[in-house]
Amino acid sequence: MKHVSIGIAIDCAVALMMGAAFWWIADDQLARAHMLDAWNTADLSDYCNAILHLNGEPDVPWSIKRSKITGWLAAPLAPTEGIMTALRVSSITASILVGAGLYVWGRAAAGRTAGVLAVLAALALGPLVLLSRILTFYPMVAAFLVVGAALTTVGIVSKNPKHLALTGAGMGLALLADVRGLVWAGPWSIAAAWAIWRSSDRRVA
């Protein structure tokens, strides 16, 4: 049990370091090679209105295309730091979560080396490199989906049937992030059903 706890602590520490490294390399070293402007502010007015709405502004309607939970960080920061800074911090946090999530996803599927390689491979993809410079809620949507995928994989590959609760949490994150999370949660639910079927203790699973 002590050995398992140490292994989990190591993986959590490595995941955080990989997340921070992913953000720094993507934002500071690679981002400007993928875009002419310093920032991507598509539909900025929608996100400004979304933050105002989340902060209780009565005259600002909510856009039905957006998920409220993806503004969990930007909304409370906006009154003191300003909307643009709040969106920037939210996007940086999302980038770190994506890097950490990719490591955990790869680690669960094929070991620590696979986790590191997954993060390195993501740095070759322009949209992922630019996450911290996209001043919208979309980076947080990406973070929810990647972390959800990581949790789902951890639950499915674990030999402990109780860990399938992580799979449920992962599917929940995907569904909360965006309606397009259905595209992710559907296959995950099939994989979870397979994991339950093959479990040595189906009742617990």
XYZ file of C-alpha atoms in Angstrom:
205
model
C 0.000 0.000 0.000
C 2.838 2.400 0.897
C 4.563 1.599 -2.406
C 1.351 2.351 -4.316
C 0.908 5.671 -2.498
C 4.464 6.708 -3.332
C 3.905 5.799 -6.990
C 0.730 7.888 -7.128
C 2.495 10.834 -5.487
C 5.329 10.593 -8.029
C 2.890 10.471 -10.935
C 0.966 13.485 -9.607
C 4.201 15.471 -9.254
C 5.381 14.470 -12.729
C 1.967 15.340 -14.181
C 2.120 18.845 -12.700
C 5.667 19.354 -13.961
C 4.744 18.103 -17.423
C 1.712 20.383 -17.452
C 3.795 23.419 -16.525
C 6.484 22.484 -19.061
C 3.858 21.993 -21.762
C 2.422 25.444 -21.111
C 5.815 27.202 -21.008
C 7.175 25.588 -24.163
C 3.922 26.077 -26.050
C 3.288 29.655 -24.927
C 6.798 31.055 -24.778
C 8.672 29.087 -27.426
C 6.222 27.867 -30.074
C 3.019 29.912 -30.102
C 4.198 32.807 -32.262
C 5.208 30.374 -35.007
C 1.533 29.423 -35.374
C -0.142 32.843 -35.432
C 0.452 36.390 -36.622
C -1.253 38.095 -33.685
C -0.288 37.640 -30.067
C -3.790 36.575 -29.025
C -6.858 34.850 -30.433
C -9.974 36.688 -29.288
C -12.666 35.164 -31.509
C -16.209 35.985 -30.316
C -14.717 38.055 -27.506
C -17.957 39.927 -26.855
C -19.736 36.616 -26.162
C -17.202 35.702 -23.489
C -17.215 39.170 -21.951
C -20.998 38.918 -21.681
C -20.686 35.384 -20.291
C -18.384 36.561 -17.499
C -20.662 39.513 -16.702
C -23.636 37.137 -16.565
C -21.814 34.715 -14.260
C -21.017 37.634 -11.973
C -24.684 38.510 -11.622
C -25.143 41.252 -14.220
C -28.964 41.180 -14.687
C -29.103 42.804 -18.117
C -26.645 40.485 -19.841
C -28.182 37.302 -21.295
C -26.383 33.962 -21.335
C -25.428 32.502 -24.710
C -26.970 29.039 -25.040
C -23.860 27.933 -26.940
C -21.609 28.207 -23.882
C -21.101 25.989 -20.855
C -21.207 27.915 -17.582
C -18.845 25.605 -15.733
C -15.987 26.374 -18.141
C -15.985 29.895 -16.715
C -15.263 28.578 -13.207
C -11.929 30.400 -13.015
C -12.381 33.434 -15.257
C -15.620 34.642 -13.657
C -14.392 35.061 -10.046
C -11.143 36.666 -11.207
C -12.762 39.239 -13.506
C -14.093 41.715 -10.893
C -10.626 42.317 -9.432
C -8.268 41.520 -12.313
C -10.334 42.527 -15.333
C -11.955 40.328 -17.967
C -8.932 40.045 -20.278
C -6.562 39.068 -17.485
C -9.137 36.608 -16.154
C -9.447 34.945 -19.558
C -5.658 34.813 -19.882
C -5.245 33.138 -16.465
C -8.046 30.716 -17.317
C -6.378 29.780 -20.595
C -2.953 29.321 -18.967
C -4.500 27.080 -16.326
C -6.289 25.118 -19.039
C -3.021 24.647 -20.942
C -1.334 23.275 -17.807
C -4.286 20.942 -17.201
C -4.099 19.692 -20.789
C -0.391 18.935 -20.448
C -0.905 17.190 -17.110
C -3.927 15.323 -18.437
C -2.056 14.083 -21.484
C 0.686 12.730 -19.247
C -1.797 10.898 -17.013
C -3.677 9.593 -20.057
C -0.513 8.164 -21.594
C 0.752 6.948 -18.217
C -2.442 5.017 -17.576
C -2.466 3.492 -21.040
C 1.172 2.465 -21.451
C 3.485 3.746 -18.707
C 5.424 6.883 -17.787
C 7.400 7.005 -21.026
C 4.159 6.993 -22.988
C 2.893 9.848 -20.824
C 5.954 11.982 -21.572
C 5.750 11.150 -25.285
C 2.071 12.129 -25.349
C 2.940 15.594 -24.023
C 5.798 15.999 -26.505
C 3.606 14.896 -29.400
C 0.966 17.470 -28.441
C 3.532 20.236 -28.919
C 3.457 19.442 -32.635
C -0.227 20.368 -32.876
C -0.932 24.053 -33.494
C -4.337 24.270 -31.762
C -2.918 22.722 -28.577
C 0.168 24.945 -28.647
C -2.067 28.018 -28.866
C -4.383 27.137 -25.982
C -2.907 29.621 -23.523
C -3.260 32.438 -26.076
C -6.910 31.795 -26.921
C -8.847 34.224 -24.734
C -12.143 32.341 -24.640
C -13.628 29.414 -22.722
C -12.497 26.915 -25.358
C -9.140 26.157 -23.694
C -11.019 25.133 -20.554
C -13.340 22.965 -22.658
C -10.229 21.224 -24.020
C -8.895 20.811 -20.477
C -12.147 19.223 -19.302
C -12.092 16.763 -22.207
C -8.434 15.778 -21.795
C -8.643 15.413 -18.011
C -11.883 13.497 -18.519
C -10.138 11.152 -20.943
C -7.305 10.640 -18.461
C -9.671 9.801 -15.603
C -11.694 7.507 -17.823
C -8.593 5.602 -18.897
C -7.286 5.308 -15.339
C -10.601 3.824 -14.237
C -10.866 1.384 -17.120
C -7.335 -0.031 -16.933
C -7.271 -0.308 -13.141
C -7.645 -3.774 -11.660
C -9.664 -2.311 -8.781
C -13.335 -2.169 -9.835
C -13.950 0.731 -7.440
C -11.713 2.885 -9.622
C -14.410 2.834 -12.302
C -15.803 5.773 -10.343
C -13.005 7.753 -12.014
C -14.421 6.727 -15.382
C -17.778 8.111 -14.351
C -16.137 11.342 -13.237
C -14.310 11.590 -16.561
C -17.513 11.152 -18.532
C -19.172 13.739 -16.320
C -16.446 16.281 -17.082
C -16.868 15.734 -20.807
C -20.633 16.205 -20.615
C -20.290 19.322 -18.473
C -17.707 20.913 -20.761
C -19.723 21.173 -23.937
C -22.515 19.485 -25.855
C -19.812 18.023 -28.083
C -18.693 16.085 -25.038
C -21.300 13.539 -26.128
C -18.889 12.542 -28.886
C -16.351 11.644 -26.201
C -18.614 10.295 -23.475
C -20.409 7.857 -25.809
C -17.370 5.681 -26.625
C -16.164 5.977 -23.030
C -19.434 4.560 -21.730
C -19.027 1.554 -24.047
C -15.474 1.042 -22.770
C -16.712 1.354 -19.180
C -19.380 -1.266 -19.817
C -16.692 -3.585 -21.180
C -14.542 -2.937 -18.097
C -17.447 -3.809 -15.827
C -18.154 -6.995 -17.803
C -14.554 -8.185 -17.507
C -14.225 -7.181 -13.842
C -13.579 -9.975 -11.369
C -16.182 -8.386 -9.081
C -19.001 -7.078 -11.252
C -21.189 -6.258 -8.253
C -18.615 -3.819 -6.855
C -17.907 -2.398 -10.322
